[in-house]
Coordinates of C-alpha atoms (C1' of nucleotides) in Angstrom, one line a residue:
Chain K
M170 CA -31.8 -2.0 -13.9
S171 CA -30.3 -2.7 -10.5
L172 CA -28.9 0.4 -8.6
P173 CA -31.5 1.1 -5.9
R174 CA -31.5 4.6 -4.5
V175 CA -29.0 6.1 -6.9
A176 CA -30.5 9.4 -6.0
A177 CA -29.0 9.4 -2.5
L178 CA -25.7 10.4 -3.8
N179 CA -27.1 13.4 -5.5
E180 CA -28.9 14.7 -2.5
T181 CA -26.1 16.9 -1.4
R182 CA -26.9 20.5 -0.5
D183 CA -25.0 23.7 -0.7
N184 CA -24.0 23.5 2.9
C185 CA -22.4 20.9 5.0
R186 CA -25.1 20.8 7.7
D187 CA -27.7 19.2 5.5
C188 CA -25.4 17.3 3.3
R189 CA -26.3 13.6 3.0
L190 CA -22.6 12.8 3.2
R191 CA -22.0 14.7 6.4
E192 CA -21.4 11.6 8.5
L193 CA -18.9 10.2 6.0
C194 CA -17.1 13.4 5.4
L195 CA -15.0 16.0 7.1
P196 CA -17.9 17.4 9.2
D197 CA -18.6 14.0 10.8
S198 CA -18.7 14.4 14.6
L199 CA -18.1 18.2 14.5
S200 CA -20.3 20.4 16.6
N201 CA -22.9 22.4 14.7
A202 CA -21.0 25.5 15.4
D203 CA -17.8 24.1 13.8
V204 CA -19.7 22.8 10.8
I205 CA -21.0 26.3 10.2
K206 CA -17.5 27.7 10.3
L207 CA -16.3 25.0 8.0
E208 CA -19.1 25.8 5.5
K209 CA -17.8 29.3 5.2
I210 CA -14.5 28.2 3.7
V211 CA -15.8 25.3 1.6
Q212 CA -16.1 26.0 -2.1
R213 CA -18.2 24.1 -4.5
R214 CA -16.6 23.6 -7.9
K215 CA -18.4 23.0 -11.1
P216 CA -18.6 19.4 -12.1
I217 CA -15.7 17.9 -13.9
S218 CA -16.1 15.3 -16.7
R219 CA -14.8 11.8 -17.0
G220 CA -11.0 12.0 -17.6
D221 CA -10.6 15.5 -16.4
Y222 CA -7.9 16.3 -13.8
L223 CA -8.9 17.7 -10.5
F224 CA -5.2 18.3 -10.0
Q225 CA -2.1 16.9 -11.5
A226 CA 1.0 15.4 -10.0
G227 CA 3.5 18.1 -9.2
H228 CA 1.0 20.9 -9.0
P229 CA 1.2 23.2 -6.0
F230 CA -0.9 22.1 -3.1
T231 CA -3.6 24.6 -2.1
A232 CA -6.6 22.7 -1.1
I233 CA -8.0 19.3 -0.1
Y234 CA -11.1 18.1 -1.7
A235 CA -14.1 16.1 -0.7
V236 CA -15.9 14.1 -3.3
R237 CA -19.5 15.2 -3.6
T238 CA -20.8 13.1 -6.5
G239 CA -19.2 10.7 -8.9
S240 CA -15.9 9.1 -8.3
I241 CA -12.2 10.1 -8.5
K242 CA -9.1 8.1 -8.9
T243 CA -5.7 9.2 -7.7
S244 CA -2.5 8.0 -9.4
S245 CA 1.2 8.6 -9.3
L246 CA 3.8 8.4 -12.1
L247 CA 6.5 5.9 -11.5
A248 CA 10.1 6.5 -12.5
N249 CA 9.8 4.1 -15.4
G250 CA 6.9 6.0 -16.9
D251 CA 4.2 3.7 -15.7
E252 CA 1.2 5.0 -13.9
H253 CA 0.2 3.5 -10.5
I254 CA -3.3 4.0 -9.2
T255 CA -3.1 4.7 -5.5
G256 CA -6.8 4.8 -4.8
F257 CA -10.5 5.2 -5.8
H258 CA -12.5 7.7 -4.0
L259 CA -16.3 7.8 -3.5
P260 CA -18.6 10.6 -2.3
G261 CA -17.7 11.8 1.2
E262 CA -14.1 10.8 0.9
V263 CA -11.3 13.4 1.2
I264 CA -8.5 13.7 -1.4
G265 CA -5.2 15.4 -1.3
L266 CA -4.1 14.8 2.3
E267 CA -0.8 13.3 1.2
A268 CA 0.2 16.7 -0.3
I269 CA 0.2 18.6 3.0
T270 CA 3.7 17.6 3.9
S271 CA 5.3 18.6 0.7
D272 CA 3.3 21.6 -0.6
R273 CA 3.0 19.7 -3.9
H274 CA 0.7 17.0 -5.0
P275 CA 2.6 13.7 -5.3
N276 CA -0.4 12.2 -7.1
A277 CA -2.8 13.3 -9.8
A278 CA -6.6 13.1 -9.3
I279 CA -8.8 12.2 -12.3
A280 CA -12.5 11.9 -12.5
M281 CA -13.7 8.4 -13.4
E282 CA -17.1 9.8 -14.4
T283 CA -18.8 13.2 -14.2
S284 CA -18.1 14.3 -10.7
S285 CA -18.3 17.2 -8.4
V286 CA -16.2 18.1 -5.4
C287 CA -16.1 20.5 -2.4
E288 CA -12.8 22.4 -2.3
I289 CA -11.4 23.2 1.1
P290 CA -8.5 25.7 0.8
F291 CA -5.9 24.4 3.2
H292 CA -4.7 27.7 4.5
S293 CA -8.2 28.6 5.4
L294 CA -8.7 25.3 7.1
E295 CA -5.5 25.7 9.1
A296 CA -6.4 29.2 10.1
L297 CA -9.9 28.1 11.1
G298 CA -8.5 25.2 13.0
E299 CA -6.7 27.6 15.3
K300 CA -10.0 28.9 16.5
A301 CA -11.9 25.7 16.2
P302 CA -9.9 22.9 17.7
G303 CA -12.6 20.4 17.0
L304 CA -12.1 20.9 13.3
Q305 CA -8.4 20.4 13.5
Q306 CA -8.9 17.3 15.6
Q307 CA -11.4 15.9 13.1
L308 CA -8.8 16.4 10.3
V309 CA -6.4 14.3 12.4
R310 CA -9.0 11.6 12.8
I311 CA -9.7 11.6 9.0
M312 CA -6.1 11.2 8.3
S313 CA -5.7 8.4 10.8
R314 CA -8.6 6.6 9.1
E315 CA -6.8 7.2 5.8
L316 CA -3.7 5.6 7.3
V317 CA -5.7 2.5 8.2
T318 CA -7.0 2.4 4.7
E319 CA -3.6 2.6 3.2
Q320 CA -2.3 -0.2 5.4
G321 CA -5.2 -2.3 4.3
T322 CA -4.2 -1.6 0.7
A323 CA -0.7 -2.8 1.5
Q324 CA -2.0 -6.0 3.0
L325 CA -4.2 -6.5 0.0
L326 CA -1.1 -6.5 -2.2
T327 CA 1.0 -8.8 0.0
R328 CA 1.1 -12.5 -0.8
R329 CA -2.5 -12.7 -1.8
S330 CA -3.7 -14.4 -4.9
A331 CA -5.5 -12.7 -7.7
E332 CA -8.8 -14.2 -6.6
Q333 CA -8.3 -13.0 -3.0
R334 CA -7.4 -9.5 -4.1
L335 CA -10.3 -9.1 -6.4
A336 CA -12.7 -10.6 -3.8
A337 CA -11.4 -8.2 -1.2
I338 CA -11.7 -5.1 -3.3
L339 CA -15.2 -6.0 -4.4
L340 CA -16.2 -6.5 -0.7
N341 CA -14.6 -3.2 0.0
F342 CA -16.6 -1.4 -2.6
S343 CA -19.7 -3.2 -1.5
E344 CA -19.3 -1.9 2.0
R345 CA -18.5 1.6 0.8
F346 CA -21.5 1.7 -1.4
A347 CA -23.7 0.4 1.4
N348 CA -22.4 3.2 3.7
R349 CA -23.7 5.6 1.0
G350 CA -27.2 4.2 1.0
L351 CA -26.7 2.0 -2.1
S352 CA -27.0 -1.7 -2.4
A353 CA -24.2 -3.8 -0.9
S354 CA -24.9 -6.6 -3.3
R355 CA -25.5 -4.9 -6.7
F356 CA -23.5 -2.0 -7.9
R357 CA -21.6 -0.6 -10.8
L358 CA -17.8 -0.3 -10.6
P359 CA -16.8 3.1 -11.8
M360 CA -13.4 2.2 -13.1
S361 CA -12.2 0.0 -16.0
R362 CA -10.7 -3.4 -15.4
L363 CA -7.5 -1.9 -16.5
D364 CA -7.5 0.6 -13.7
L365 CA -8.7 -1.9 -11.1
G366 CA -6.0 -4.3 -12.2
N367 CA -3.4 -1.5 -12.0
Y368 CA -4.5 -0.8 -8.4
L369 CA -4.4 -4.5 -7.5
G370 CA -1.1 -5.2 -9.2
L371 CA -2.6 -7.5 -11.8
V372 CA -2.5 -7.3 -15.6
P373 CA -5.8 -7.0 -17.6
E374 CA -5.6 -10.6 -18.8
T375 CA -5.5 -11.8 -15.2
M376 CA -8.3 -9.5 -14.2
S377 CA -10.5 -11.0 -16.9
R378 CA -9.7 -14.5 -16.0
T379 CA -10.2 -13.9 -12.3
F380 CA -13.6 -12.3 -12.8
R381 CA -14.6 -15.3 -14.8
R382 CA -13.4 -17.7 -12.2
L383 CA -15.3 -15.9 -9.4
E384 CA -18.4 -16.1 -11.7
E385 CA -17.8 -19.8 -12.3
Q386 CA -17.7 -20.4 -8.6
K387 CA -21.1 -18.7 -8.4
L388 CA -19.8 -16.0 -6.1
L389 CA -20.8 -13.2 -8.5
N390 CA -22.7 -12.3 -11.5
I391 CA -21.0 -9.8 -13.9
A392 CA -22.4 -7.8 -16.7
G393 CA -19.8 -5.3 -17.9
K394 CA -19.2 -3.1 -15.0
E395 CA -22.3 -4.2 -13.1
I396 CA -21.5 -6.5 -10.2
N397 CA -23.9 -8.7 -8.4
I398 CA -22.5 -10.3 -5.3
V399 CA -24.3 -13.7 -5.1
D400 CA -22.6 -15.4 -2.2
K401 CA -21.1 -12.9 0.1
P402 CA -20.1 -15.3 2.9
A403 CA -18.1 -17.4 0.4
L404 CA -16.6 -14.3 -1.1
T405 CA -15.6 -13.1 2.3
E406 CA -14.1 -16.5 3.2
L407 CA -12.1 -16.4 -0.1
A408 CA -10.9 -12.9 0.5
Y409 CA -9.8 -13.1 4.1
G410 CA -10.2 -16.8 5.0
A411 CA -7.7 -19.3 6.1
A412 CA -8.3 -22.7 4.6
P413 CA -10.0 -23.0 1.2
D414 CA -13.0 -24.8 2.9
V415 CA -16.1 -22.7 2.5
G416 CA -19.0 -22.4 4.9
S417 CA -18.4 -20.1 7.8
A418 CA -20.5 -17.0 8.0
S419 CA -19.5 -13.4 7.6
R420 CA -16.6 -11.8 9.3
S421 CA -15.8 -8.2 9.0
R422 CA -12.4 -6.9 8.8
H423 CA -10.9 -4.2 6.6
A424 CA -12.3 -0.9 5.7
Chain N
M23 CA 34.3 5.9 4.9
S24 CA 32.4 3.7 7.2
L25 CA 30.0 4.3 10.0
P26 CA 30.5 7.9 10.8
R27 CA 28.8 9.3 13.9
V28 CA 27.2 6.1 15.1
A29 CA 27.0 7.8 18.4
A30 CA 24.5 10.3 17.1
L31 CA 21.6 8.1 17.7
N32 CA 22.4 7.8 21.4
E33 CA 22.8 11.5 21.9
T34 CA 19.2 12.1 22.8
R35 CA 18.5 14.2 25.8
D36 CA 15.7 14.3 28.3
N37 CA 14.1 17.2 26.6
C38 CA 13.0 17.7 23.0
R39 CA 14.8 21.0 22.5
D40 CA 18.3 19.5 22.6
C41 CA 17.4 16.2 21.1
R42 CA 19.4 15.1 18.1
L43 CA 16.3 13.8 16.5
R44 CA 14.4 17.0 16.8
E45 CA 14.3 17.7 13.1
L46 CA 13.1 14.2 12.3
C47 CA 10.5 14.0 15.0
L48 CA 7.4 15.7 16.1
P49 CA 9.1 18.9 17.2
D50 CA 10.4 19.6 13.7
S51 CA 9.5 23.1 12.7
L52 CA 7.8 23.9 15.9
S53 CA 8.5 27.2 17.6
N54 CA 10.6 26.9 20.7
A55 CA 7.7 27.9 22.8
D56 CA 5.7 25.1 21.4
V57 CA 8.5 22.6 21.9
I58 CA 8.7 23.5 25.5
K59 CA 5.0 22.9 25.9
L60 CA 5.4 19.6 24.1
E61 CA 8.2 18.5 26.4
K62 CA 6.0 18.9 29.4
I63 CA 3.7 16.1 28.3
V64 CA 6.3 13.8 26.8
Q65 CA 7.1 10.8 28.9
R66 CA 10.3 8.8 28.7
R67 CA 9.7 5.1 29.1
K68 CA 12.3 2.7 30.3
P69 CA 14.0 0.8 27.5
I70 CA 12.3 -2.3 26.1
S71 CA 14.1 -5.4 25.1
R72 CA 14.2 -7.2 21.8
G73 CA 10.8 -8.9 21.2
D74 CA 9.0 -6.9 23.8
Y75 CA 5.7 -5.3 22.9
L76 CA 5.3 -1.6 23.1
F77 CA 1.6 -2.2 22.6
Q78 CA -0.4 -5.0 21.3
A79 CA -3.1 -5.2 18.6
G80 CA -6.5 -4.5 20.1
H81 CA -5.1 -2.6 23.1
P82 CA -6.8 0.7 23.9
F83 CA -5.2 3.7 22.3
T84 CA -3.8 6.1 24.8
A85 CA -0.6 7.5 23.4
I86 CA 1.5 7.9 20.3
Y87 CA 5.2 7.1 20.6
A88 CA 8.4 8.5 19.0
V89 CA 11.3 6.0 18.7
R90 CA 14.3 7.4 20.6
T91 CA 16.8 4.6 20.2
G92 CA 16.7 1.2 18.6
S93 CA 14.0 0.1 16.2
I94 CA 10.4 -1.0 16.3
K95 CA 8.3 -3.1 13.9
T96 CA 4.6 -2.8 13.7
S97 CA 2.5 -5.8 12.6
S98 CA -1.1 -6.7 12.2
L99 CA -2.8 -10.1 12.5
L100 CA -4.6 -11.3 9.5
A101 CA -7.9 -13.1 9.6
N102 CA -6.2 -16.4 8.7
G103 CA -3.8 -16.1 11.6
D104 CA -0.8 -14.9 9.6
E105 CA 1.1 -11.9 10.8
H106 CA 1.7 -9.0 8.4
I107 CA 4.4 -6.5 9.1
T108 CA 3.2 -3.0 8.3
G109 CA 6.4 -1.1 8.9
F110 CA 9.8 -0.7 10.5
H111 CA 10.5 2.4 12.5
L112 CA 13.7 4.1 13.3
P113 CA 14.6 6.8 15.8
G114 CA 12.6 10.0 15.3
E115 CA 9.7 8.2 13.7
V116 CA 6.3 8.3 15.2
I117 CA 4.2 5.2 15.9
G118 CA 0.5 4.6 16.6
L119 CA -1.1 7.3 14.5
E120 CA -3.4 4.8 12.8
A121 CA -5.0 4.1 16.1
I122 CA -6.4 7.6 16.6
T123 CA -9.5 7.0 14.5
S124 CA -10.6 3.8 16.3
D125 CA -9.4 4.2 19.9
R126 CA -7.7 0.9 19.6
H127 CA -4.4 -0.1 18.1
P128 CA -5.0 -2.1 14.9
N129 CA -1.4 -3.1 15.0
A130 CA 1.1 -4.4 17.5
A131 CA 4.5 -2.7 18.0
I132 CA 7.4 -4.9 18.9
A133 CA 11.0 -3.9 19.6
M134 CA 13.5 -5.4 17.1
E135 CA 16.4 -4.6 19.5
T136 CA 16.7 -2.9 22.8
S137 CA 14.9 0.3 22.2
S138 CA 13.6 3.4 24.0
V139 CA 10.7 5.6 23.1
C140 CA 9.1 8.8 24.1
E141 CA 5.4 8.4 25.0
I142 CA 3.1 11.2 24.1
P143 CA -0.3 10.8 25.8
F144 CA -2.8 11.6 23.1
H145 CA -5.4 13.3 25.3
S146 CA -2.7 15.7 26.5
L147 CA -1.5 16.3 23.0
E148 CA -5.0 17.2 21.8
A149 CA -5.6 19.4 24.8
L150 CA -2.3 21.1 24.2
G151 CA -3.0 21.4 20.5
E152 CA -6.0 23.6 21.4
K153 CA -3.7 26.2 22.9
A154 CA -0.8 25.6 20.6
P155 CA -2.1 25.4 17.0
G156 CA 1.4 24.9 15.6
L157 CA 1.7 21.7 17.4
Q158 CA -1.6 20.4 16.0
Q159 CA -0.5 21.5 12.6
Q160 CA 2.7 19.7 12.9
L161 CA 0.9 16.5 13.8
V162 CA -1.1 16.9 10.6
R163 CA 2.1 17.3 8.7
I164 CA 3.6 14.2 10.2
M165 CA 0.5 12.2 9.4
S166 CA 0.6 13.5 5.8
R167 CA 4.2 12.3 5.6
E168 CA 3.1 9.0 6.9
L169 CA 0.5 8.8 4.2
V170 CA 3.1 9.3 1.6
T171 CA 5.2 6.6 3.1
E172 CA 2.3 4.2 3.1
Q173 CA 1.6 4.9 -0.5
G174 CA 5.2 4.2 -1.3
T175 CA 4.9 0.9 0.4
A176 CA 1.9 0.0 -1.7
Q177 CA 3.8 0.9 -4.8
L178 CA 6.7 -1.2 -3.7
L179 CA 4.4 -4.2 -3.5
T180 CA 2.7 -3.7 -6.8
R181 CA 4.0 -5.6 -9.8
R182 CA 7.6 -5.4 -8.8
S183 CA 10.0 -8.3 -8.9
A184 CA 11.7 -9.6 -5.8
E185 CA 15.0 -7.9 -6.8
Q186 CA 13.2 -4.6 -7.3
R187 CA 11.5 -4.8 -3.9
L188 CA 14.7 -5.7 -2.1
A189 CA 16.7 -3.0 -3.9
A190 CA 14.1 -0.4 -3.1
I191 CA 13.8 -1.2 0.6
L192 CA 17.6 -1.2 1.0
L193 CA 17.8 2.2 -0.6
N194 CA 15.0 3.3 1.7
F195 CA 16.9 2.2 4.7
S196 CA 20.1 3.7 3.4
E197 CA 18.4 7.1 3.1
R198 CA 16.8 6.9 6.5
F199 CA 20.1 5.9 8.1
A200 CA 21.8 8.8 6.3
N201 CA 19.2 11.2 7.7
R202 CA 20.2 10.1 11.1
G203 CA 23.8 10.8 10.7
L204 CA 24.8 7.2 9.8
S205 CA 26.5 5.9 6.7
A206 CA 24.3 5.6 3.7
S207 CA 26.3 2.8 2.2
R208 CA 27.1 0.6 5.2
F209 CA 24.6 -0.3 7.8
R210 CA 23.1 -3.1 9.8
L211 CA 19.6 -4.1 9.2
P212 CA 17.8 -4.5 12.5
M213 CA 15.3 -7.1 11.3
S214 CA 15.5 -10.7 10.3
R215 CA 15.2 -11.7 6.7
L216 CA 12.0 -13.4 7.7
D217 CA 10.5 -10.1 8.8
L218 CA 11.9 -8.2 5.9
G219 CA 10.4 -10.8 3.6
N220 CA 7.1 -10.6 5.4
Y221 CA 7.0 -6.9 4.8
L222 CA 8.0 -7.2 1.1
G223 CA 5.6 -10.1 0.5
L224 CA 8.3 -12.6 -0.2
V225 CA 9.0 -16.0 1.4
P226 CA 12.4 -16.5 3.2
E227 CA 13.8 -18.7 0.5
T228 CA 13.2 -16.0 -2.1
M229 CA 14.8 -13.4 0.2
S230 CA 17.9 -15.5 0.5
R231 CA 18.2 -16.1 -3.2
T232 CA 17.5 -12.5 -4.0
F233 CA 20.1 -11.2 -1.6
R234 CA 22.6 -13.5 -3.3
R235 CA 21.7 -12.4 -6.7
L236 CA 22.2 -8.8 -5.8
E237 CA 25.6 -9.7 -4.4
E238 CA 26.5 -11.7 -7.5
Q239 CA 25.6 -8.6 -9.6
K240 CA 28.1 -6.7 -7.4
L241 CA 25.5 -4.3 -6.2
L242 CA 26.0 -5.2 -2.5
N243 CA 28.2 -7.0 -0.1
I244 CA 26.4 -8.9 2.7
A245 CA 27.6 -10.3 5.9
G246 CA 24.7 -11.4 8.0
K247 CA 22.7 -8.3 8.7
E248 CA 25.5 -6.0 7.7
I249 CA 24.8 -4.4 4.3
N250 CA 27.3 -2.6 2.2
I251 CA 25.9 -0.9 -0.9
V252 CA 28.6 -1.1 -3.5
D253 CA 26.9 0.3 -6.6
K254 CA 24.2 2.7 -5.6
P255 CA 23.4 4.0 -9.1
A256 CA 22.9 0.5 -10.4
L257 CA 20.9 -0.5 -7.4
T258 CA 18.7 2.6 -7.9
E259 CA 18.3 1.8 -11.5
L260 CA 17.2 -1.7 -10.6
A261 CA 14.8 -0.6 -7.9
Y262 CA 13.0 2.1 -9.8
G263 CA 13.6 0.7 -13.3
A264 CA 13.9 3.9 -15.2
A265 CA 13.3 3.7 -18.9
P266 CA 16.5 2.5 -20.7
D267 CA 17.6 5.9 -21.8
V268 CA 16.0 8.4 -19.4
G269 CA 18.4 9.6 -16.7
S270 CA 21.9 8.4 -16.5
A271 CA 22.7 5.3 -14.4
S272 CA 26.3 4.4 -14.6
R273 CA 26.0 1.0 -16.0
S274 CA 23.6 -1.9 -16.1
R275 CA 24.7 -5.4 -16.2
H276 CA 21.6 -7.5 -15.9
A277 CA 20.3 -9.8 -18.5
Chain U
dC59 C1' 26.9 -26.0 25.2
dG60 C1' 22.6 -27.0 23.4
dA61 C1' 18.1 -25.6 21.7
dA62 C1' 15.8 -22.7 18.9
dT63 C1' 15.5 -19.9 15.4
dC64 C1' 17.1 -18.3 11.2
dC65 C1' 19.2 -18.8 6.9
dT66 C1' 20.5 -21.3 2.7
dT67 C1' 20.3 -24.5 -1.2
dG68 C1' 18.1 -27.6 -4.5
dA69 C1' 14.3 -29.6 -7.1
dG70 C1' 9.7 -29.5 -8.6
dT71 C1' 5.2 -27.0 -8.8
dA72 C1' 1.8 -23.4 -9.2
dA73 C1' 0.6 -19.0 -10.2
dT74 C1' 0.7 -14.9 -13.0
dT75 C1' 2.8 -12.6 -16.8
dT76 C1' 3.9 -12.2 -21.6
dC77 C1' 2.8 -12.5 -26.2
dA78 C1' -0.5 -12.8 -29.9
dA79 C1' -4.9 -12.1 -31.7
dG80 C1' -9.6 -11.4 -32.0
dA81 C1' -14.3 -9.6 -30.1
dC82 C1' -16.7 -6.2 -27.9
dT83 C1' -18.0 -1.3 -26.5
dG84 C1' -19.0 3.5 -26.4
dG85 C1' -18.6 7.6 -28.5
dT86 C1' -18.1 10.5 -33.1
dG87 C1' -18.8 12.1 -37.4
dG88 C1' -20.9 11.4 -41.8
Chain C
dC20 C1' -29.0 5.9 -38.1
dC21 C1' -25.1 3.7 -39.2
dA22 C1' -20.1 2.9 -39.8
dC23 C1' -16.0 3.4 -37.9
dC24 C1' -12.4 4.1 -34.6
dA25 C1' -9.8 3.6 -30.3
dG26 C1' -9.8 1.7 -26.3
dT27 C1' -11.3 -2.1 -23.6
dC28 C1' -11.9 -6.8 -22.7
dT29 C1' -11.4 -11.7 -23.6
dT30 C1' -9.1 -16.1 -24.8
dG31 C1' -5.3 -19.4 -25.6
dA32 C1' -0.6 -20.9 -25.4
dA33 C1' 4.1 -20.3 -23.8
dA34 C1' 7.4 -18.4 -20.6
dT35 C1' 8.8 -16.7 -16.2
dT36 C1' 8.8 -15.9 -11.5
dA37 C1' 8.2 -16.9 -6.9
dC38 C1' 6.3 -20.5 -4.0
dT39 C1' 6.3 -25.1 -1.8
dC40 C1' 8.6 -28.9 0.0
dA41 C1' 12.6 -30.9 2.0
dA42 C1' 16.8 -30.8 4.3
dG43 C1' 21.2 -29.3 6.0
dG44 C1' 24.0 -25.5 8.0
dA45 C1' 24.7 -21.3 10.6
dT46 C1' 23.6 -18.0 14.3
dT47 C1' 22.0 -16.5 18.4
dC48 C1' 20.8 -16.6 23.2
dG49 C1' 20.0 -18.5 27.5

DNA sequence: CGAATCCTTGAGTAATTTCAAGACTGGTGG
DNA sequence: CCACCAGTCTTGAAATTACTCAAGGATTCG
């Protein structure tokens, strides 16, 4: 049921030029000539299954990855042994950029469902960048975007109630799914509530209660991992709004 | 010993080659030839006073900045009108990278004390990068480091008590001051408790009480903005909460 | 010196976590 | 095909933490 146009995400090709994700991914705004150069170093890896590691924390850094299908979570191990999920990554998004500075991956990357990725060996990318400045500049732009995203995450976690955090992340997924040709209002969350709570800084019990409250307020319908956003304006108001009074139309911040 | 080499931070020069901050800043690990090229586009701006804007949110993005002396905070305006402080920046650190992707500054940058910066026009930097790949690569490395920092911030804010957050940020400043040739144990925080609390997601009252608790536990001495870290092992233990047995940690009083 | 801002302290409140237990789910092997 | 298992999710009640509100004291800066 639900899930219109799921096929879109599978319509990737073996080259970047014709890839559905091109505009979302590294090739965005590259010249055709540069895209062709990039293609030559990109490697397709065989799909990985749910729970498999794309790379582990502490492993040597050799490549960045673009998600092609499925979804990937990244997480770091805290000193006390806990795991902290640093992000959820959908097709077109680039993973591993935080490892460039240290030559080792600070985070692990784990498939949340069967997923495939494009592997971009970093040495090759840097070498290529010397001859194709547009490529290097695009990498910088992608990283800048990533920085904005991370700052958004930090804001999400700062002095916001459980309801606000959940509302904000659901709207965030809504927008990201919409950018990928899927429905903005009905979608399936790829992660468990445990993981989502971990990311949002909330325990599972709170997640459960908060989902229920949003449903009671008629902002959402929930069926397992299937989410149906019923009242987007009100959800937006809750997530980012000032006073608890509802009503005002959409507003779009955050990425 | 107390406050060794305070002078270090003032010993910047009008070129990057001889700048004390070189290793912390954009020129780090650049070839001398590249540093000389970089110098040609770097502009020194006259010092700005406490409270002055280096740039405001929404302003067009034209340059990135390296802090030379003093300290700068960056903050973004939330939809509800609140301000959220996204970071505090010390000499050698680069500001404005999150604006590259959007051509506008998402954040404002405000001097926390009289400060001076080096301005690096971004168009010039990109143009130069086409001829000096090492420079472009260094920019990527700096941005990767920034990504790691941001992820650390997100972790700081996730499911950590007020004491843990404060302990962690104090240790963070301690390390950054030490990297700049200052004392790791005694330093002066450049920001108000209000701002620090804003960054940590805590109200001023909680900041005040938490500072006092750390002092009562004999981890710190506080005199206004002057901080003296008395028991670094215990503070570290508190901040990163290792499992009871793993590692050493001198002692742990704490109920 | 005075105004403004910042900081502190106390008491009460609201939110989320913790603890405990049971229900549901998806995948596996018999 | 079913039963079972482990992990996930839900629910309730109690405990804890940080927040709000209120007010007084301390600093800073012009």
